[in-house]
């Protein structure tokens, strides 16, 4: 199905770029596609979008006007990839993430036509230790595979124009604790009160991905992103109490930080609150929290975002305002005797 064009598209000649986005059924892939299909500034910067999903299909994505490609491990994609020149490779949030990502990279190499390979990795993966944070560390191995094609003449044009995006802790992960926020006015996280990290909003990650995918230069992607490792964090480092203060400021009600044990964190993730989170993703989250406790996430890296968009990434108070209905404590209902 041809890509829908929005009413705000410019009169510039349309691009011939054909984009494939993997793990498109996930939050990140879905938001990138929605942005590309509905934001006028991207309207003429691609010809088609194919959404590769690890499911039977996705009607919501089809309604956006993209081609949905269900994928099963071992499936041959050569025919599907022959016209694809750009790929956003998002590792799936599942146990066999590394295996499937390697498989898709091998398919792209055989196609020899996927010039632009954009790989969504994770910030702090290079600080992770293989025996302590294996889910994080495997991103380093996958980055290496994604960059290999550029140095291999046998892969043709595939990977000639690469870019790696390393987002930090997704601020939306805090929504996993909205039950405690609404019921107790607390944000329970398995980190110490003094250790800091810099959560980044999903919307900012999607903006960077959309920009990179549609950028154009003499060798594929635009020169300002081609070959880059873009580290993307929120605009400020925060410890747990500062995170709660940002929430309090945005919600207009007192919110407190609660330092919990890793066992308690596992308990929360194993409850109904984490029912929609894959086991591999739970392991990833717990590993990231361990990096925070080790003091390995105390940095800010949003200069690339500022260079691309002229503004900072979303401030945490604004993030909590955007999700105020999910975090704001619910008022308890009381029975009031009717007047006689």
Short mmCIF file of C-alpha atoms in Angstrom, two decimals:
data_model
loop_
_atom_site.label_atom_id
_atom_site.label_comp_id
_atom_site.label_asym_id
_atom_site.label_seq_id
_atom_site.Cartn_x
_atom_site.Cartn_y
_atom_site.Cartn_z
CA UNK A 1 0.00 0.00 0.00
CA UNK A 2 1.46 3.42 -0.92
CA UNK A 3 2.33 5.77 1.90
CA UNK A 4 -0.36 8.28 2.81
CA UNK A 5 0.67 11.91 2.49
CA UNK A 6 -0.57 14.52 4.93
CA UNK A 7 -2.34 17.72 3.94
CA UNK A 8 0.62 19.74 5.23
CA UNK A 9 3.18 18.25 2.85
CA UNK A 10 5.39 20.67 0.95
CA UNK A 11 5.63 21.02 -2.83
CA UNK A 12 9.19 19.71 -2.92
CA UNK A 13 9.82 16.68 -5.14
CA UNK A 14 9.07 13.43 -3.35
CA UNK A 15 11.99 11.25 -2.25
CA UNK A 16 12.47 7.76 -3.65
CA UNK A 17 13.63 6.42 -0.28
CA UNK A 18 12.09 3.10 0.76
CA UNK A 19 12.24 2.57 4.52
CA UNK A 20 11.97 -0.66 6.50
CA UNK A 21 11.33 -0.41 10.26
CA UNK A 22 11.70 -3.56 12.35
CA UNK A 23 9.87 -4.38 15.60
CA UNK A 24 7.27 -1.93 14.34
CA UNK A 25 4.63 -3.32 16.68
CA UNK A 26 6.57 -1.97 19.67
CA UNK A 27 6.16 1.49 21.18
CA UNK A 28 9.27 2.96 19.54
CA UNK A 29 8.72 1.62 16.03
CA UNK A 30 5.04 2.52 16.10
CA UNK A 31 5.72 6.11 17.19
CA UNK A 32 8.45 6.60 14.55
CA UNK A 33 6.04 5.40 11.85
CA UNK A 34 3.23 7.61 13.15
CA UNK A 35 5.58 10.60 13.13
CA UNK A 36 6.76 9.95 9.58
CA UNK A 37 3.23 9.43 8.30
CA UNK A 38 1.54 12.39 10.01
CA UNK A 39 4.16 15.11 10.42
CA UNK A 40 4.22 17.35 7.36
CA UNK A 41 7.94 18.03 7.52
CA UNK A 42 8.63 14.39 6.60
CA UNK A 43 5.91 14.06 3.95
CA UNK A 44 8.16 14.24 0.87
CA UNK A 45 11.23 12.61 2.38
CA UNK A 46 10.34 8.99 1.67
CA UNK A 47 8.43 6.97 -0.91
CA UNK A 48 7.32 3.93 1.09
CA UNK A 49 7.46 2.53 4.61
CA UNK A 50 7.39 -1.18 5.41
CA UNK A 51 6.67 -2.15 9.01
CA UNK A 52 8.25 -5.50 9.91
CA UNK A 53 6.40 -7.05 12.85
CA UNK A 54 7.03 -10.18 14.91
CA UNK A 55 3.30 -10.94 14.96
CA UNK A 56 0.57 -12.05 12.58
CA UNK A 57 -0.17 -8.48 11.48
CA UNK A 58 -1.14 -5.03 12.74
CA UNK A 59 -4.31 -3.29 11.60
CA UNK A 60 -3.43 0.00 13.30
CA UNK A 61 -0.22 0.26 11.31
CA UNK A 62 -2.05 -0.66 8.10
CA UNK A 63 -4.52 2.15 8.78
CA UNK A 64 -1.59 4.59 8.88
CA UNK A 65 -0.91 3.62 5.27
CA UNK A 66 2.22 1.50 5.58
CA UNK A 67 2.89 -2.02 4.32
CA UNK A 68 2.93 -4.47 7.22
CA UNK A 69 5.34 -7.39 6.88
CA UNK A 70 4.86 -10.21 9.44
CA UNK A 71 8.17 -11.95 10.07
CA UNK A 72 8.94 -15.40 11.40
CA UNK A 73 12.47 -16.56 12.30
CA UNK A 74 14.20 -18.09 9.30
CA UNK A 75 11.94 -16.42 6.76
CA UNK A 76 13.65 -15.34 3.52
CA UNK A 77 13.34 -11.59 3.01
CA UNK A 78 15.40 -11.18 -0.16
CA UNK A 79 12.43 -10.45 -2.40
CA UNK A 80 11.00 -7.99 0.14
CA UNK A 81 14.33 -6.22 0.63
CA UNK A 82 15.29 -5.76 -3.02
CA UNK A 83 13.81 -2.24 -3.15
CA UNK A 84 14.67 -1.27 0.44
CA UNK A 85 17.50 1.24 0.77
CA UNK A 86 17.02 2.36 4.39
CA UNK A 87 16.42 0.34 7.55
CA UNK A 88 15.72 1.30 11.14
CA UNK A 89 16.77 -1.83 12.99
CA UNK A 90 15.06 -1.97 16.39
CA UNK A 91 15.95 -5.13 18.34
CA UNK A 92 12.76 -6.86 19.52
CA UNK A 93 12.04 -6.88 23.25
CA UNK A 94 12.22 -10.66 23.65
CA UNK A 95 14.62 -13.35 24.82
CA UNK A 96 15.94 -14.14 21.33
CA UNK A 97 16.60 -10.45 20.58
CA UNK A 98 20.26 -10.98 19.69
CA UNK A 99 19.56 -13.98 17.47
CA UNK A 100 16.79 -12.23 15.53
CA UNK A 101 18.78 -9.02 15.13
CA UNK A 102 21.75 -10.96 13.75
CA UNK A 103 19.39 -12.80 11.40
CA UNK A 104 17.94 -9.55 10.04
CA UNK A 105 21.40 -8.05 9.60
CA UNK A 106 22.48 -11.11 7.62
CA UNK A 107 19.39 -10.74 5.41
CA UNK A 108 20.28 -7.11 4.77
CA UNK A 109 23.86 -8.06 3.87
CA UNK A 110 22.65 -10.61 1.32
CA UNK A 111 20.29 -8.06 -0.23
CA UNK A 112 23.28 -5.73 -0.88
CA UNK A 113 20.90 -2.81 -1.35
CA UNK A 114 20.19 -1.48 2.16
CA UNK A 115 22.59 1.46 2.02
CA UNK A 116 21.37 3.24 5.15
CA UNK A 117 21.35 1.15 8.34
CA UNK A 118 20.16 2.94 11.48
CA UNK A 119 20.53 0.81 14.59
CA UNK A 120 18.66 1.56 17.82
CA UNK A 121 20.95 0.58 20.68
CA UNK A 122 21.13 1.62 24.34
CA UNK A 123 23.11 4.25 26.19
CA UNK A 124 25.51 2.91 28.83
CA UNK A 125 25.79 -0.47 27.07
CA UNK A 126 29.54 0.12 26.86
CA UNK A 127 29.65 0.49 30.66
CA UNK A 128 27.85 -2.81 31.21
CA UNK A 129 29.83 -5.89 32.25
CA UNK A 130 29.13 -9.10 30.39
CA UNK A 131 28.68 -11.22 33.53
CA UNK A 132 26.64 -8.65 35.48
CA UNK A 133 24.57 -6.91 32.79
CA UNK A 134 24.45 -9.31 29.81
CA UNK A 135 21.23 -7.89 28.32
CA UNK A 136 22.80 -4.45 28.14
CA UNK A 137 26.19 -5.66 27.03
CA UNK A 138 24.80 -7.56 24.07
CA UNK A 139 23.96 -4.21 22.48
CA UNK A 140 27.72 -3.66 22.04
CA UNK A 141 27.95 -6.92 20.10
CA UNK A 142 24.95 -5.98 17.96
CA UNK A 143 26.40 -2.53 17.24
CA UNK A 144 29.55 -4.24 15.99
CA UNK A 145 27.51 -6.40 13.63
CA UNK A 146 25.57 -3.38 12.39
CA UNK A 147 28.82 -1.53 11.57
CA UNK A 148 30.59 -4.52 9.98
CA UNK A 149 28.93 -4.18 6.59
CA UNK A 150 30.59 -0.84 5.90
CA UNK A 151 33.99 -2.57 6.01
CA UNK A 152 32.96 -5.65 4.02
CA UNK A 153 33.10 -5.22 0.21
CA UNK A 154 31.08 -8.41 -0.29
CA UNK A 155 27.93 -6.84 1.17
CA UNK A 156 27.54 -4.38 -1.70
CA UNK A 157 25.83 -1.13 -0.71
CA UNK A 158 24.41 -2.53 2.54
CA UNK A 159 25.56 -0.62 5.59
CA UNK A 160 27.63 1.88 3.58
CA UNK A 161 25.84 4.69 5.42
CA UNK A 162 25.32 3.66 9.08
CA UNK A 163 24.17 5.46 12.21
CA UNK A 164 23.74 4.22 15.78
CA UNK A 165 21.28 5.82 18.19
CA UNK A 166 21.85 5.13 21.89
CA UNK A 167 18.89 6.35 23.98
CA UNK A 168 19.16 6.25 27.75
CA UNK A 169 16.48 5.01 30.17
CA UNK A 170 13.04 5.62 28.61
CA UNK A 171 11.10 7.98 30.89
CA UNK A 172 7.95 6.04 29.94
CA UNK A 173 9.30 3.10 31.98
CA UNK A 174 8.24 5.10 35.04
CA UNK A 175 4.65 4.37 34.03
CA UNK A 176 5.22 0.86 35.37
CA UNK A 177 4.97 2.37 38.85
CA UNK A 178 1.81 4.41 38.33
CA UNK A 179 -0.12 2.15 40.72
CA UNK A 180 2.14 3.20 43.60
CA UNK A 181 2.14 6.81 42.40
CA UNK A 182 -1.65 6.99 42.33
CA UNK A 183 -2.30 4.90 45.41
CA UNK A 184 0.54 5.91 47.73
CA UNK A 185 2.03 9.05 46.21
CA UNK A 186 5.36 7.25 45.75
CA UNK A 187 7.83 6.42 42.98
CA UNK A 188 9.48 3.12 44.01
CA UNK A 189 12.75 2.47 42.19
CA UNK A 190 15.61 0.04 42.95
CA UNK A 191 18.24 2.78 43.10
CA UNK A 192 19.92 4.62 45.94
CA UNK A 193 18.81 8.19 46.81
CA UNK A 194 22.11 9.74 45.68
CA UNK A 195 22.78 7.99 42.39
CA UNK A 196 21.70 9.78 39.22
CA UNK A 197 20.49 9.04 35.71
CA UNK A 198 18.92 11.05 32.89
CA UNK A 199 15.64 9.57 31.56
CA UNK A 200 14.67 10.53 28.02
CA UNK A 201 11.15 10.77 26.59
CA UNK A 202 10.11 8.33 23.87
CA UNK A 203 8.91 11.23 21.72
CA UNK A 204 12.44 12.66 21.57
CA UNK A 205 13.86 9.28 20.55
CA UNK A 206 11.28 9.01 17.77
CA UNK A 207 12.12 12.52 16.54
CA UNK A 208 15.82 11.68 16.22
CA UNK A 209 15.09 8.39 14.46
CA UNK A 210 12.70 10.08 11.99
CA UNK A 211 15.23 12.82 11.26
CA UNK A 212 18.07 10.37 10.63
CA UNK A 213 15.96 8.05 8.47
CA UNK A 214 14.85 10.86 6.16
CA UNK A 215 18.13 12.81 6.06
CA UNK A 216 19.94 12.79 2.73
CA UNK A 217 23.56 13.28 1.73
CA UNK A 218 25.87 12.35 -1.13
CA UNK A 219 26.57 8.92 0.38
CA UNK A 220 23.13 8.07 1.76
CA UNK A 221 22.28 9.60 5.13
CA UNK A 222 23.15 13.25 5.65
CA UNK A 223 26.78 13.90 6.52
CA UNK A 224 25.88 15.26 9.97
CA UNK A 225 24.52 11.87 11.05
CA UNK A 226 26.25 9.36 8.77
CA UNK A 227 28.70 7.23 10.78
CA UNK A 228 27.62 8.87 14.02
CA UNK A 229 26.93 7.26 17.39
CA UNK A 230 24.20 9.51 18.76
CA UNK A 231 23.87 9.26 22.54
CA UNK A 232 20.51 10.57 23.62
CA UNK A 233 19.57 11.35 27.23
CA UNK A 234 17.18 13.66 28.97
CA UNK A 235 18.30 17.26 29.64
CA UNK A 236 19.19 16.73 33.32
CA UNK A 237 20.68 14.20 35.70
CA UNK A 238 18.31 13.35 38.53
CA UNK A 239 18.50 11.26 41.67
CA UNK A 240 15.36 9.58 43.00
CA UNK A 241 14.30 12.48 45.27
CA UNK A 242 14.81 14.96 42.41
CA UNK A 243 12.67 12.77 40.16
CA UNK A 244 9.90 12.86 42.78
CA UNK A 245 10.29 16.63 43.09
CA UNK A 246 9.85 17.01 39.32
CA UNK A 247 6.68 14.92 39.55
CA UNK A 248 5.40 16.96 42.50
CA UNK A 249 6.03 20.20 40.62
CA UNK A 250 4.19 18.99 37.53
CA UNK A 251 1.27 17.28 39.26
CA UNK A 252 0.66 19.88 41.96
CA UNK A 253 0.67 17.22 44.65
CA UNK A 254 3.28 15.65 46.90
CA UNK A 255 5.16 12.75 45.37
CA UNK A 256 7.89 10.89 47.24
CA UNK A 257 10.76 8.72 46.11
CA UNK A 258 11.06 5.26 47.67
CA UNK A 259 14.31 3.32 47.41
CA UNK A 260 13.38 -0.35 47.10
CA UNK A 261 15.40 -3.54 46.84
CA UNK A 262 15.96 -5.36 43.57
CA UNK A 263 13.80 -8.19 44.89
CA UNK A 264 10.93 -5.75 45.44
CA UNK A 265 11.45 -4.38 41.94
CA UNK A 266 11.24 -7.91 40.53
CA UNK A 267 8.05 -8.43 42.50
CA UNK A 268 6.47 -5.33 40.97
CA UNK A 269 7.53 -6.31 37.45
CA UNK A 270 6.16 -9.83 38.01
CA UNK A 271 2.78 -8.47 39.08
CA UNK A 272 -0.05 -7.25 36.84
CA UNK A 273 1.88 -3.98 36.46
CA UNK A 274 4.50 -5.74 34.36
CA UNK A 275 2.15 -8.11 32.56
CA UNK A 276 2.78 -6.54 29.15
CA UNK A 277 6.56 -6.41 29.57
CA UNK A 278 8.59 -9.26 28.07
CA UNK A 279 10.88 -11.15 30.47
CA UNK A 280 13.93 -10.01 28.51
CA UNK A 281 12.83 -6.40 28.86
CA UNK A 282 12.38 -6.85 32.61
CA UNK A 283 15.94 -8.16 32.81
CA UNK A 284 17.14 -5.16 30.80
CA UNK A 285 15.40 -2.72 33.18
CA UNK A 286 16.86 -4.36 36.27
CA UNK A 287 20.32 -4.29 34.69
CA UNK A 288 19.97 -0.59 33.89
CA UNK A 289 19.00 0.13 37.49
CA UNK A 290 22.12 -1.75 38.58
CA UNK A 291 24.22 0.57 36.39
CA UNK A 292 22.58 3.53 38.11
CA UNK A 293 23.51 2.08 41.50
CA UNK A 294 27.08 1.63 40.26
CA UNK A 295 27.25 5.31 39.34
CA UNK A 296 27.69 4.63 35.61
CA UNK A 297 24.76 6.70 34.34
CA UNK A 298 25.60 10.07 35.92
CA UNK A 299 25.91 12.06 32.70
CA UNK A 300 23.88 14.09 30.24
CA UNK A 301 24.23 13.78 26.46
CA UNK A 302 21.73 15.89 24.55
CA UNK A 303 24.06 18.02 22.42
CA UNK A 304 23.21 15.96 19.33
CA UNK A 305 19.50 16.62 19.88
CA UNK A 306 20.17 20.33 20.30
CA UNK A 307 22.26 20.37 17.13
CA UNK A 308 19.49 18.70 15.13
CA UNK A 309 16.46 20.55 16.52
CA UNK A 310 17.78 23.67 18.25
CA UNK A 311 16.18 22.74 21.56
CA UNK A 312 16.73 20.48 24.55
CA UNK A 313 15.05 17.13 25.09
CA UNK A 314 11.82 17.10 27.11
CA UNK A 315 12.16 18.32 30.70
CA UNK A 316 10.96 15.87 33.35
CA UNK A 317 8.25 18.18 34.77
CA UNK A 318 6.82 18.40 31.25
CA UNK A 319 6.97 14.61 30.95
CA UNK A 320 4.94 14.20 34.14
CA UNK A 321 2.46 16.85 32.92
CA UNK A 322 1.97 14.88 29.72
CA UNK A 323 1.14 11.77 31.77
CA UNK A 324 -0.58 13.50 34.68
CA UNK A 325 -3.62 11.24 34.52
CA UNK A 326 -1.37 8.20 34.94
CA UNK A 327 0.62 9.52 37.90
CA UNK A 328 -1.64 11.87 39.83
CA UNK A 329 -2.90 10.28 43.07
CA UNK A 330 -6.58 9.34 42.98
CA UNK A 331 -8.81 10.96 45.58
CA UNK A 332 -10.53 8.45 47.77
CA UNK A 333 -14.28 8.52 47.59
CA UNK A 334 -16.10 9.15 50.85
CA UNK A 335 -19.75 8.54 51.66
CA UNK A 336 -21.52 11.71 52.68
CA UNK A 337 -24.79 11.32 54.52
CA UNK A 338 -27.65 12.90 52.66
CA UNK A 339 -29.30 15.90 54.32
CA UNK A 340 -32.76 15.29 55.61
#
